[in-house]
Amino acid sequence: MTDKTDPPESKLTRSKQKWAEEGRFLTGRTARPEEERLPPGQHLTRDWPVLDLTGAPDIAPERWRLVVDGAVENPVSWDWAQFLAQPQRRFMSDIHCVTTWSRYDNVWEGLATRDLLEIVGPKDEAGFVVLHGYDNYTTNLTLADFAAPDALLAHRWSEQPISADHGGPLRLVVPHLYFWKSAKWLRRIEFRRVDAPGYWEVRGYHNRGDPWQEQRYSDDP
Ligand SMILES: Nc1nc2c(c(=O)[nH]1)N[C@H]1C(S)=C(S)[C@@H](COP(=O)(O)O)O[C@H]1N2
Ligand SMILES: [Mo]
């Protein structure tokens, strides 16, 4: 370990470098300079508010499926065990809700959307993704936004299974957009050639929802 080409501090240096690389990859936009970390018009909260239309739907574990279909080469329908057998990653990111709260440093675990894309292989014409929840909520993303390096299908938060209130057993997390894009109780991921605005997007929310551009409502730039 301690030969002359390997000074004593190098192990720590390597670790720090590794953390920095992971941090850059894992935290995505949270690696912004501190003064840019909180998007305009947002305030920090330490708790985690619950926001949805109807509350958690009843999903019997043995009947749970995740369907990924539409414009993909290899559509899948996974039960829970099959989902858990997919590659798992751990990302840390910030939440920004359009109702103006933000919450820093959320640790998520699950299947990265990039890994999912490797598995299902979107067809060339696939430019958009629609997320469907077990509560029939929908929200839409471009394929590029869905494929963000810190986006994932998450089943754990803070080392615990995600509670039903917060979208368990499985929710999407797309940290670089307002949180309404992060569909809870995921049931289906539909790849599409043509965009299809979701529940809030047809009710006046912005089609993309970038917090740093304050894309809250459809008449925002
Ligand atoms: N399936 C589903 N996903 C959903 C919603 C919903 O009503 N149903 N609400 C969205 C909105 S508007 C927000 S702000 C976040 C809230 O997530 P949280 O309750 O975990 O904070 O979930 C989003 N995902
Ligand atoms: Mo929301």
PDB file of C-alpha atoms and ligand atoms in Angstrom:
ATOM      1  CA  MET A   1       0.000   0.000   0.000  1.00  0.00           C
ATOM      2  CA  THR A   2       2.682   2.522   1.016  1.00  0.00           C
ATOM      3  CA  ASP A   3       5.312   2.474  -1.719  1.00  0.00           C
ATOM      4  CA  LYS A   4       6.916   5.693  -2.917  1.00  0.00           C
ATOM      5  CA  THR A   5       4.536   6.222  -5.808  1.00  0.00           C
ATOM      6  CA  ASP A   6       1.634   5.995  -3.377  1.00  0.00           C
ATOM      7  CA  PRO A   7       1.969   8.749  -0.747  1.00  0.00           C
ATOM      8  CA  PRO A   8      -0.121   8.335   2.402  1.00  0.00           C
ATOM      9  CA  GLU A   9      -2.709  10.970   1.453  1.00  0.00           C
ATOM     10  CA  SER A  10      -3.413   9.388  -1.914  1.00  0.00           C
ATOM     11  CA  LYS A  11      -5.992   6.963  -0.602  1.00  0.00           C
ATOM     12  CA  LEU A  12      -7.993   9.821   0.826  1.00  0.00           C
ATOM     13  CA  THR A  13      -7.429  11.805  -2.356  1.00  0.00           C
ATOM     14  CA  ARG A  14      -8.742   8.919  -4.395  1.00  0.00           C
ATOM     15  CA  SER A  15     -11.757   8.595  -2.147  1.00  0.00           C
ATOM     16  CA  LYS A  16     -12.459  12.295  -2.366  1.00  0.00           C
ATOM     17  CA  GLN A  17     -12.089  12.211  -6.098  1.00  0.00           C
ATOM     18  CA  LYS A  18     -14.471   9.275  -6.239  1.00  0.00           C
ATOM     19  CA  TRP A  19     -16.969  11.090  -4.024  1.00  0.00           C
ATOM     20  CA  ALA A  20     -16.691  14.152  -6.216  1.00  0.00           C
ATOM     21  CA  GLU A  21     -17.299  12.102  -9.332  1.00  0.00           C
ATOM     22  CA  GLU A  22     -20.208  10.297  -7.725  1.00  0.00           C
ATOM     23  CA  GLY A  23     -21.492  13.582  -6.395  1.00  0.00           C
ATOM     24  CA  ARG A  24     -21.321  15.144  -9.797  1.00  0.00           C
ATOM     25  CA  PHE A  25     -23.107  12.188 -11.303  1.00  0.00           C
ATOM     26  CA  LEU A  26     -25.443  11.349  -8.451  1.00  0.00           C
ATOM     27  CA  THR A  27     -26.571  14.788  -7.446  1.00  0.00           C
ATOM     28  CA  GLY A  28     -26.886  16.157 -10.961  1.00  0.00           C
ATOM     29  CA  ARG A  29     -28.155  19.694 -10.671  1.00  0.00           C
ATOM     30  CA  THR A  30     -27.380  19.861  -6.952  1.00  0.00           C
ATOM     31  CA  ALA A  31     -23.749  20.249  -7.982  1.00  0.00           C
ATOM     32  CA  ARG A  32     -24.655  23.825  -8.969  1.00  0.00           C
ATOM     33  CA  PRO A  33     -22.990  26.624  -7.065  1.00  0.00           C
ATOM     34  CA  GLU A  34     -24.791  27.123  -3.746  1.00  0.00           C
ATOM     35  CA  GLU A  35     -26.353  30.453  -4.786  1.00  0.00           C
ATOM     36  CA  GLU A  36     -28.001  28.715  -7.749  1.00  0.00           C
ATOM     37  CA  ARG A  37     -29.095  25.650  -5.884  1.00  0.00           C
ATOM     38  CA  LEU A  38     -32.464  27.049  -4.792  1.00  0.00           C
ATOM     39  CA  PRO A  39     -34.466  27.955  -7.904  1.00  0.00           C
ATOM     40  CA  PRO A  40     -36.215  31.354  -8.078  1.00  0.00           C
ATOM     41  CA  GLY A  41     -39.406  31.689  -6.033  1.00  0.00           C
ATOM     42  CA  GLN A  42     -38.692  28.550  -3.960  1.00  0.00           C
ATOM     43  CA  HIS A  43     -38.161  28.213  -0.200  1.00  0.00           C
ATOM     44  CA  LEU A  44     -36.532  25.372   1.685  1.00  0.00           C
ATOM     45  CA  THR A  45     -38.456  22.914   3.777  1.00  0.00           C
ATOM     46  CA  ARG A  46     -37.093  20.157   5.982  1.00  0.00           C
ATOM     47  CA  ASP A  47     -40.213  18.020   6.039  1.00  0.00           C
ATOM     48  CA  TRP A  48     -41.682  16.386   2.965  1.00  0.00           C
ATOM     49  CA  PRO A  49     -45.246  17.463   2.140  1.00  0.00           C
ATOM     50  CA  VAL A  50     -47.653  14.967   0.552  1.00  0.00           C
ATOM     51  CA  LEU A  51     -49.382  16.266  -2.583  1.00  0.00           C
ATOM     52  CA  ASP A  52     -51.668  14.300  -4.873  1.00  0.00           C
ATOM     53  CA  LEU A  53     -55.203  14.167  -6.191  1.00  0.00           C
ATOM     54  CA  THR A  54     -56.827  11.270  -4.364  1.00  0.00           C
ATOM     55  CA  GLY A  55     -54.367   9.708  -1.943  1.00  0.00           C
ATOM     56  CA  ALA A  56     -52.603   6.384  -2.266  1.00  0.00           C
ATOM     57  CA  PRO A  57     -54.439   3.799  -4.386  1.00  0.00           C
ATOM     58  CA  ASP A  58     -54.781   0.258  -3.033  1.00  0.00           C
ATOM     59  CA  ILE A  59     -52.255  -1.904  -4.868  1.00  0.00           C
ATOM     60  CA  ALA A  60     -52.190  -5.574  -3.848  1.00  0.00           C
ATOM     61  CA  PRO A  61     -48.473  -6.521  -4.008  1.00  0.00           C
ATOM     62  CA  GLU A  62     -49.176  -9.741  -5.938  1.00  0.00           C
ATOM     63  CA  ARG A  63     -51.096  -7.805  -8.580  1.00  0.00           C
ATOM     64  CA  TRP A  64     -48.553  -5.018  -8.973  1.00  0.00           C
ATOM     65  CA  ARG A  65     -46.991  -4.770 -12.428  1.00  0.00           C
ATOM     66  CA  LEU A  66     -44.866  -2.217 -14.204  1.00  0.00           C
ATOM     67  CA  VAL A  67     -45.579  -2.099 -17.927  1.00  0.00           C
ATOM     68  CA  VAL A  68     -43.144  -0.372 -20.273  1.00  0.00           C
ATOM     69  CA  ASP A  69     -44.528  -0.231 -23.779  1.00  0.00           C
ATOM     70  CA  GLY A  70     -45.218   1.863 -26.865  1.00  0.00           C
ATOM     71  CA  ALA A  71     -42.352   2.822 -29.161  1.00  0.00           C
ATOM     72  CA  VAL A  72     -39.742   0.416 -27.710  1.00  0.00           C
ATOM     73  CA  GLU A  73     -37.964  -2.617 -29.142  1.00  0.00           C
ATOM     74  CA  ASN A  74     -38.441  -4.766 -26.015  1.00  0.00           C
ATOM     75  CA  PRO A  75     -41.614  -3.971 -24.095  1.00  0.00           C
ATOM     76  CA  VAL A  76     -41.709  -5.399 -20.552  1.00  0.00           C
ATOM     77  CA  SER A  77     -44.264  -6.204 -17.897  1.00  0.00           C
ATOM     78  CA  TRP A  78     -42.469  -6.813 -14.606  1.00  0.00           C
ATOM     79  CA  ASP A  79     -43.850  -8.082 -11.330  1.00  0.00           C
ATOM     80  CA  TRP A  80     -42.173  -6.816  -8.159  1.00  0.00           C
ATOM     81  CA  ALA A  81     -39.480  -9.517  -8.019  1.00  0.00           C
ATOM     82  CA  GLN A  82     -38.624  -8.966 -11.672  1.00  0.00           C
ATOM     83  CA  PHE A  83     -38.422  -5.228 -11.137  1.00  0.00           C
ATOM     84  CA  LEU A  84     -36.064  -5.676  -8.168  1.00  0.00           C
ATOM     85  CA  ALA A  85     -33.855  -7.952 -10.281  1.00  0.00           C
ATOM     86  CA  GLN A  86     -33.023  -4.978 -12.556  1.00  0.00           C
ATOM     87  CA  PRO A  87     -29.840  -2.963 -11.914  1.00  0.00           C
ATOM     88  CA  GLN A  88     -30.157  -0.765  -8.836  1.00  0.00           C
ATOM     89  CA  ARG A  89     -28.559   2.613  -8.230  1.00  0.00           C
ATOM     90  CA  ARG A  90     -28.511   5.156  -5.428  1.00  0.00           C
ATOM     91  CA  PHE A  91     -28.828   8.865  -6.308  1.00  0.00           C
ATOM     92  CA  MET A  92     -29.015  11.980  -4.180  1.00  0.00           C
ATOM     93  CA  SER A  93     -31.005  14.957  -5.434  1.00  0.00           C
ATOM     94  CA  ASP A  94     -33.150  17.960  -4.523  1.00  0.00           C
ATOM     95  CA  ILE A  95     -36.943  18.196  -4.848  1.00  0.00           C
ATOM     96  CA  HIS A  96     -38.544  21.358  -6.240  1.00  0.00           C
ATOM     97  CA  CYS A  97     -42.323  21.513  -6.044  1.00  0.00           C
ATOM     98  CA  VAL A  98     -44.282  24.064  -8.075  1.00  0.00           C
ATOM     99  CA  THR A  99     -46.136  24.991  -4.863  1.00  0.00           C
ATOM    100  CA  THR A 100     -42.776  26.672  -3.925  1.00  0.00           C
ATOM    101  CA  TRP A 101     -41.197  24.235  -1.483  1.00  0.00           C
ATOM    102  CA  SER A 102     -37.847  22.610  -2.143  1.00  0.00           C
ATOM    103  CA  ARG A 103     -36.175  19.846  -0.167  1.00  0.00           C
ATOM    104  CA  TYR A 104     -32.438  19.144  -0.418  1.00  0.00           C
ATOM    105  CA  ASP A 105     -30.432  15.929  -0.347  1.00  0.00           C
ATOM    106  CA  ASN A 106     -32.984  13.190  -0.904  1.00  0.00           C
ATOM    107  CA  VAL A 107     -31.373   9.775  -1.239  1.00  0.00           C
ATOM    108  CA  TRP A 108     -33.227   7.551  -3.675  1.00  0.00           C
ATOM    109  CA  GLU A 109     -32.674   3.963  -4.746  1.00  0.00           C
ATOM    110  CA  GLY A 110     -34.055   2.157  -7.749  1.00  0.00           C
ATOM    111  CA  LEU A 111     -33.698   1.625 -11.475  1.00  0.00           C
ATOM    112  CA  ALA A 112     -32.072   4.546 -13.278  1.00  0.00           C
ATOM    113  CA  THR A 113     -34.053   5.635 -16.324  1.00  0.00           C
ATOM    114  CA  ARG A 114     -30.813   5.330 -18.337  1.00  0.00           C
ATOM    115  CA  ASP A 115     -30.595   1.651 -17.389  1.00  0.00           C
ATOM    116  CA  LEU A 116     -34.263   1.170 -18.258  1.00  0.00           C
ATOM    117  CA  LEU A 117     -33.615   2.691 -21.684  1.00  0.00           C
ATOM    118  CA  GLU A 118     -30.792   0.180 -22.236  1.00  0.00           C
ATOM    119  CA  ILE A 119     -33.211  -2.638 -21.438  1.00  0.00           C
ATOM    120  CA  VAL A 120     -36.261  -1.597 -23.460  1.00  0.00           C
ATOM    121  CA  GLY A 121     -34.507   0.156 -26.364  1.00  0.00           C
ATOM    122  CA  PRO A 122     -36.631   3.118 -27.466  1.00  0.00           C
ATOM    123  CA  LYS A 123     -37.311   3.139 -31.198  1.00  0.00           C
ATOM    124  CA  ASP A 124     -35.934   5.990 -33.287  1.00  0.00           C
ATOM    125  CA  GLU A 125     -39.331   7.656 -33.475  1.00  0.00           C
ATOM    126  CA  ALA A 126     -39.765   7.719 -29.661  1.00  0.00           C
ATOM    127  CA  GLY A 127     -39.447  11.366 -28.622  1.00  0.00           C
ATOM    128  CA  PHE A 128     -41.758  11.466 -25.599  1.00  0.00           C
ATOM    129  CA  VAL A 129     -42.664   9.485 -22.511  1.00  0.00           C
ATOM    130  CA  VAL A 130     -45.980   9.422 -20.668  1.00  0.00           C
ATOM    131  CA  LEU A 131     -46.036   8.165 -17.074  1.00  0.00           C
ATOM    132  CA  HIS A 132     -49.228   6.535 -15.810  1.00  0.00           C
ATOM    133  CA  GLY A 133     -50.009   6.070 -12.114  1.00  0.00           C
ATOM    134  CA  TYR A 134     -52.262   3.481 -10.463  1.00  0.00           C
ATOM    135  CA  ASP A 135     -54.489   6.452  -9.582  1.00  0.00           C
ATOM    136  CA  ASN A 136     -54.792   7.229 -13.335  1.00  0.00           C
ATOM    137  CA  TYR A 137     -52.629  10.336 -12.962  1.00  0.00           C
ATOM    138  CA  THR A 138     -50.526  11.038 -16.036  1.00  0.00           C
ATOM    139  CA  THR A 139     -47.625  13.329 -16.789  1.00  0.00           C
ATOM    140  CA  ASN A 140     -45.460  13.757 -19.885  1.00  0.00           C
ATOM    141  CA  LEU A 141     -41.749  14.233 -20.516  1.00  0.00           C
ATOM    142  CA  THR A 142     -39.481  14.443 -23.513  1.00  0.00           C
ATOM    143  CA  LEU A 143     -37.280  11.389 -23.908  1.00  0.00           C
ATOM    144  CA  ALA A 144     -34.275  13.625 -23.155  1.00  0.00           C
ATOM    145  CA  ASP A 145     -35.760  14.781 -19.836  1.00  0.00           C
ATOM    146  CA  PHE A 146     -36.741  11.212 -18.926  1.00  0.00           C
ATOM    147  CA  ALA A 147     -33.154  10.125 -19.667  1.00  0.00           C
ATOM    148  CA  ALA A 148     -31.546  12.670 -17.290  1.00  0.00           C
ATOM    149  CA  PRO A 149     -28.539  11.100 -15.532  1.00  0.00           C
ATOM    150  CA  ASP A 150     -30.110  11.494 -12.079  1.00  0.00           C
ATOM    151  CA  ALA A 151     -33.640  10.338 -12.970  1.00  0.00           C
ATOM    152  CA  LEU A 152     -34.815   6.983 -11.617  1.00  0.00           C
ATOM    153  CA  LEU A 153     -37.724   4.702 -10.838  1.00  0.00           C
ATOM    154  CA  ALA A 154     -37.379   4.854  -7.071  1.00  0.00           C
ATOM    155  CA  HIS A 155     -38.617   2.390  -4.449  1.00  0.00           C
ATOM    156  CA  ARG A 156     -36.490   3.612  -1.533  1.00  0.00           C
ATOM    157  CA  TRP A 157     -35.988   7.041   0.042  1.00  0.00           C
ATOM    158  CA  SER A 158     -33.653   7.687   2.995  1.00  0.00           C
ATOM    159  CA  GLU A 159     -32.800   3.971   3.247  1.00  0.00           C
ATOM    160  CA  GLN A 160     -36.482   3.007   3.640  1.00  0.00           C
ATOM    161  CA  PRO A 161     -39.153   1.760   1.249  1.00  0.00           C
ATOM    162  CA  ILE A 162     -41.032   4.788  -0.124  1.00  0.00           C
ATOM    163  CA  SER A 163     -44.250   5.169   1.856  1.00  0.00           C
ATOM    164  CA  ALA A 164     -47.580   4.731   0.072  1.00  0.00           C
ATOM    165  CA  ASP A 165     -48.299   8.456   0.564  1.00  0.00           C
ATOM    166  CA  HIS A 166     -45.173   9.376  -1.339  1.00  0.00           C
ATOM    167  CA  GLY A 167     -45.800   7.002  -4.218  1.00  0.00           C
ATOM    168  CA  GLY A 168     -44.663   3.605  -2.974  1.00  0.00           C
ATOM    169  CA  PRO A 169     -44.067   0.960  -4.002  1.00  0.00           C
ATOM    170  CA  LEU A 170     -42.596   2.711  -7.049  1.00  0.00           C
ATOM    171  CA  ARG A 171     -42.459   6.297  -8.245  1.00  0.00           C
ATOM    172  CA  LEU A 172     -40.528   8.277 -10.802  1.00  0.00           C
ATOM    173  CA  VAL A 173     -38.027  10.912  -9.673  1.00  0.00           C
ATOM    174  CA  VAL A 174     -36.928  13.525 -12.226  1.00  0.00           C
ATOM    175  CA  PRO A 175     -34.965  15.975 -10.058  1.00  0.00           C
ATOM    176  CA  HIS A 176     -34.311  18.694 -12.648  1.00  0.00           C
ATOM    177  CA  LEU A 177     -38.040  19.399 -13.235  1.00  0.00           C
ATOM    178  CA  TYR A 178     -40.868  20.439 -10.888  1.00  0.00           C
ATOM    179  CA  PHE A 179     -42.072  17.517  -8.832  1.00  0.00           C
ATOM    180  CA  TRP A 180     -45.454  17.105 -10.537  1.00  0.00           C
ATOM    181  CA  LYS A 181     -43.438  15.402 -13.328  1.00  0.00           C
ATOM    182  CA  SER A 182     -42.346  12.734 -10.833  1.00  0.00           C
ATOM    183  CA  ALA A 183     -45.307  10.370 -11.089  1.00  0.00           C
ATOM    184  CA  LYS A 184     -46.177   8.378  -7.978  1.00  0.00           C
ATOM    185  CA  TRP A 185     -47.577   4.792  -7.946  1.00  0.00           C
ATOM    186  CA  LEU A 186     -46.062   4.026 -11.345  1.00  0.00           C
ATOM    187  CA  ARG A 187     -48.074   1.555 -13.398  1.00  0.00           C
ATOM    188  CA  ARG A 188     -47.062   2.194 -16.984  1.00  0.00           C
ATOM    189  CA  ILE A 189     -44.314   3.982 -18.888  1.00  0.00           C
ATOM    190  CA  GLU A 190     -45.425   4.681 -22.424  1.00  0.00           C
ATOM    191  CA  PHE A 191     -42.954   5.708 -25.128  1.00  0.00           C
ATOM    192  CA  ARG A 192     -44.507   7.821 -27.860  1.00  0.00           C
ATOM    193  CA  ARG A 193     -43.749   9.485 -31.161  1.00  0.00           C
ATOM    194  CA  VAL A 194     -46.139  12.345 -30.371  1.00  0.00           C
ATOM    195  CA  ASP A 195     -46.284  14.272 -27.090  1.00  0.00           C
ATOM    196  CA  ALA A 196     -49.407  13.848 -24.934  1.00  0.00           C
ATOM    197  CA  PRO A 197     -49.784  16.449 -22.152  1.00  0.00           C
ATOM    198  CA  GLY A 198     -50.758  14.875 -18.811  1.00  0.00           C
ATOM    199  CA  TYR A 199     -53.198  15.643 -16.018  1.00  0.00           C
ATOM    200  CA  TRP A 200     -51.720  18.965 -14.880  1.00  0.00           C
ATOM    201  CA  GLU A 201     -50.280  19.896 -18.250  1.00  0.00           C
ATOM    202  CA  VAL A 202     -53.780  20.072 -19.777  1.00  0.00           C
ATOM    203  CA  ARG A 203     -54.925  22.084 -16.734  1.00  0.00           C
ATOM    204  CA  GLY A 204     -52.607  25.015 -17.174  1.00  0.00           C
ATOM    205  CA  TYR A 205     -49.263  23.774 -15.892  1.00  0.00           C
ATOM    206  CA  HIS A 206     -46.212  24.261 -18.081  1.00  0.00           C
ATOM    207  CA  ASN A 207     -45.496  21.443 -20.505  1.00  0.00           C
ATOM    208  CA  ARG A 208     -41.853  21.130 -19.366  1.00  0.00           C
ATOM    209  CA  GLY A 209     -41.592  22.584 -15.839  1.00  0.00           C
ATOM    210  CA  ASP A 210     -37.954  23.667 -15.459  1.00  0.00           C
ATOM    211  CA  PRO A 211     -37.676  25.248 -11.967  1.00  0.00           C
ATOM    212  CA  TRP A 212     -34.662  27.401 -12.881  1.00  0.00           C
ATOM    213  CA  GLN A 213     -36.676  29.000 -15.680  1.00  0.00           C
ATOM    214  CA  GLU A 214     -39.749  29.177 -13.435  1.00  0.00           C
ATOM    215  CA  GLN A 215     -41.813  27.240 -15.940  1.00  0.00           C
ATOM    216  CA  ARG A 216     -44.800  26.916 -13.603  1.00  0.00           C
ATOM    217  CA  TYR A 217     -47.791  27.691 -15.809  1.00  0.00           C
ATOM    218  CA  SER A 218     -48.425  27.325 -19.501  1.00  0.00           C
ATOM    219  CA  ASP A 219     -48.029  31.043 -20.189  1.00  0.00           C
ATOM    220  CA  ASP A 220     -44.530  31.101 -18.596  1.00  0.00           C
ATOM    221  CA  PRO A 221     -41.727  31.158 -21.213  1.00  0.00           C
TER     222      PRO A 221
HETATM  223  N1  LIG B   1     -49.687   9.236  -9.498  1.00  0.00           N
HETATM  224  C1  LIG B   1     -49.571  10.513  -9.098  1.00  0.00           C
HETATM  225  N2  LIG B   1     -48.364  11.076  -9.107  1.00  0.00           N
HETATM  226  C2  LIG B   1     -48.204  12.347  -8.696  1.00  0.00           C
HETATM  227  C3  LIG B   1     -49.309  13.129  -8.291  1.00  0.00           C
HETATM  228  C4  LIG B   1     -50.596  12.510  -8.293  1.00  0.00           C
HETATM  229  O1  LIG B   1     -51.635  13.111  -7.945  1.00  0.00           O
HETATM  230  N3  LIG B   1     -50.682  11.190  -8.701  1.00  0.00           N
HETATM  231  N4  LIG B   1     -49.111  14.439  -7.915  1.00  0.00           N
HETATM  232  C5  LIG B   1     -47.899  15.087  -8.409  1.00  0.00           C
HETATM  233  C6  LIG B   1     -47.641  16.352  -7.748  1.00  0.00           C
HETATM  234  S1  LIG B   1     -48.611  17.673  -8.235  1.00  0.00           S
HETATM  235  C7  LIG B   1     -46.612  16.504  -6.853  1.00  0.00           C
HETATM  236  S2  LIG B   1     -46.207  18.017  -6.254  1.00  0.00           S
HETATM  237  C8  LIG B   1     -45.822  15.348  -6.373  1.00  0.00           C
HETATM  238  C9  LIG B   1     -45.882  15.258  -4.866  1.00  0.00           C
HETATM  239  O2  LIG B   1     -45.142  14.167  -4.403  1.00  0.00           O
HETATM  240  P1  LIG B   1     -45.095  13.914  -2.829  1.00  0.00           P
HETATM  241  O3  LIG B   1     -46.518  13.755  -2.346  1.00  0.00           O
HETATM  242  O4  LIG B   1     -44.265  12.703  -2.614  1.00  0.00           O
HETATM  243  O5  LIG B   1     -44.468  15.141  -2.214  1.00  0.00           O
HETATM  244  O6  LIG B   1     -46.298  14.119  -6.914  1.00  0.00           O
HETATM  245  C10 LIG B   1     -46.674  14.203  -8.274  1.00  0.00           C
HETATM  246  N5  LIG B   1     -46.940  12.867  -8.721  1.00  0.00           N
HETATM  247 MO    MO B   2     -47.705  19.597  -7.208  1.00  0.00          MO
END
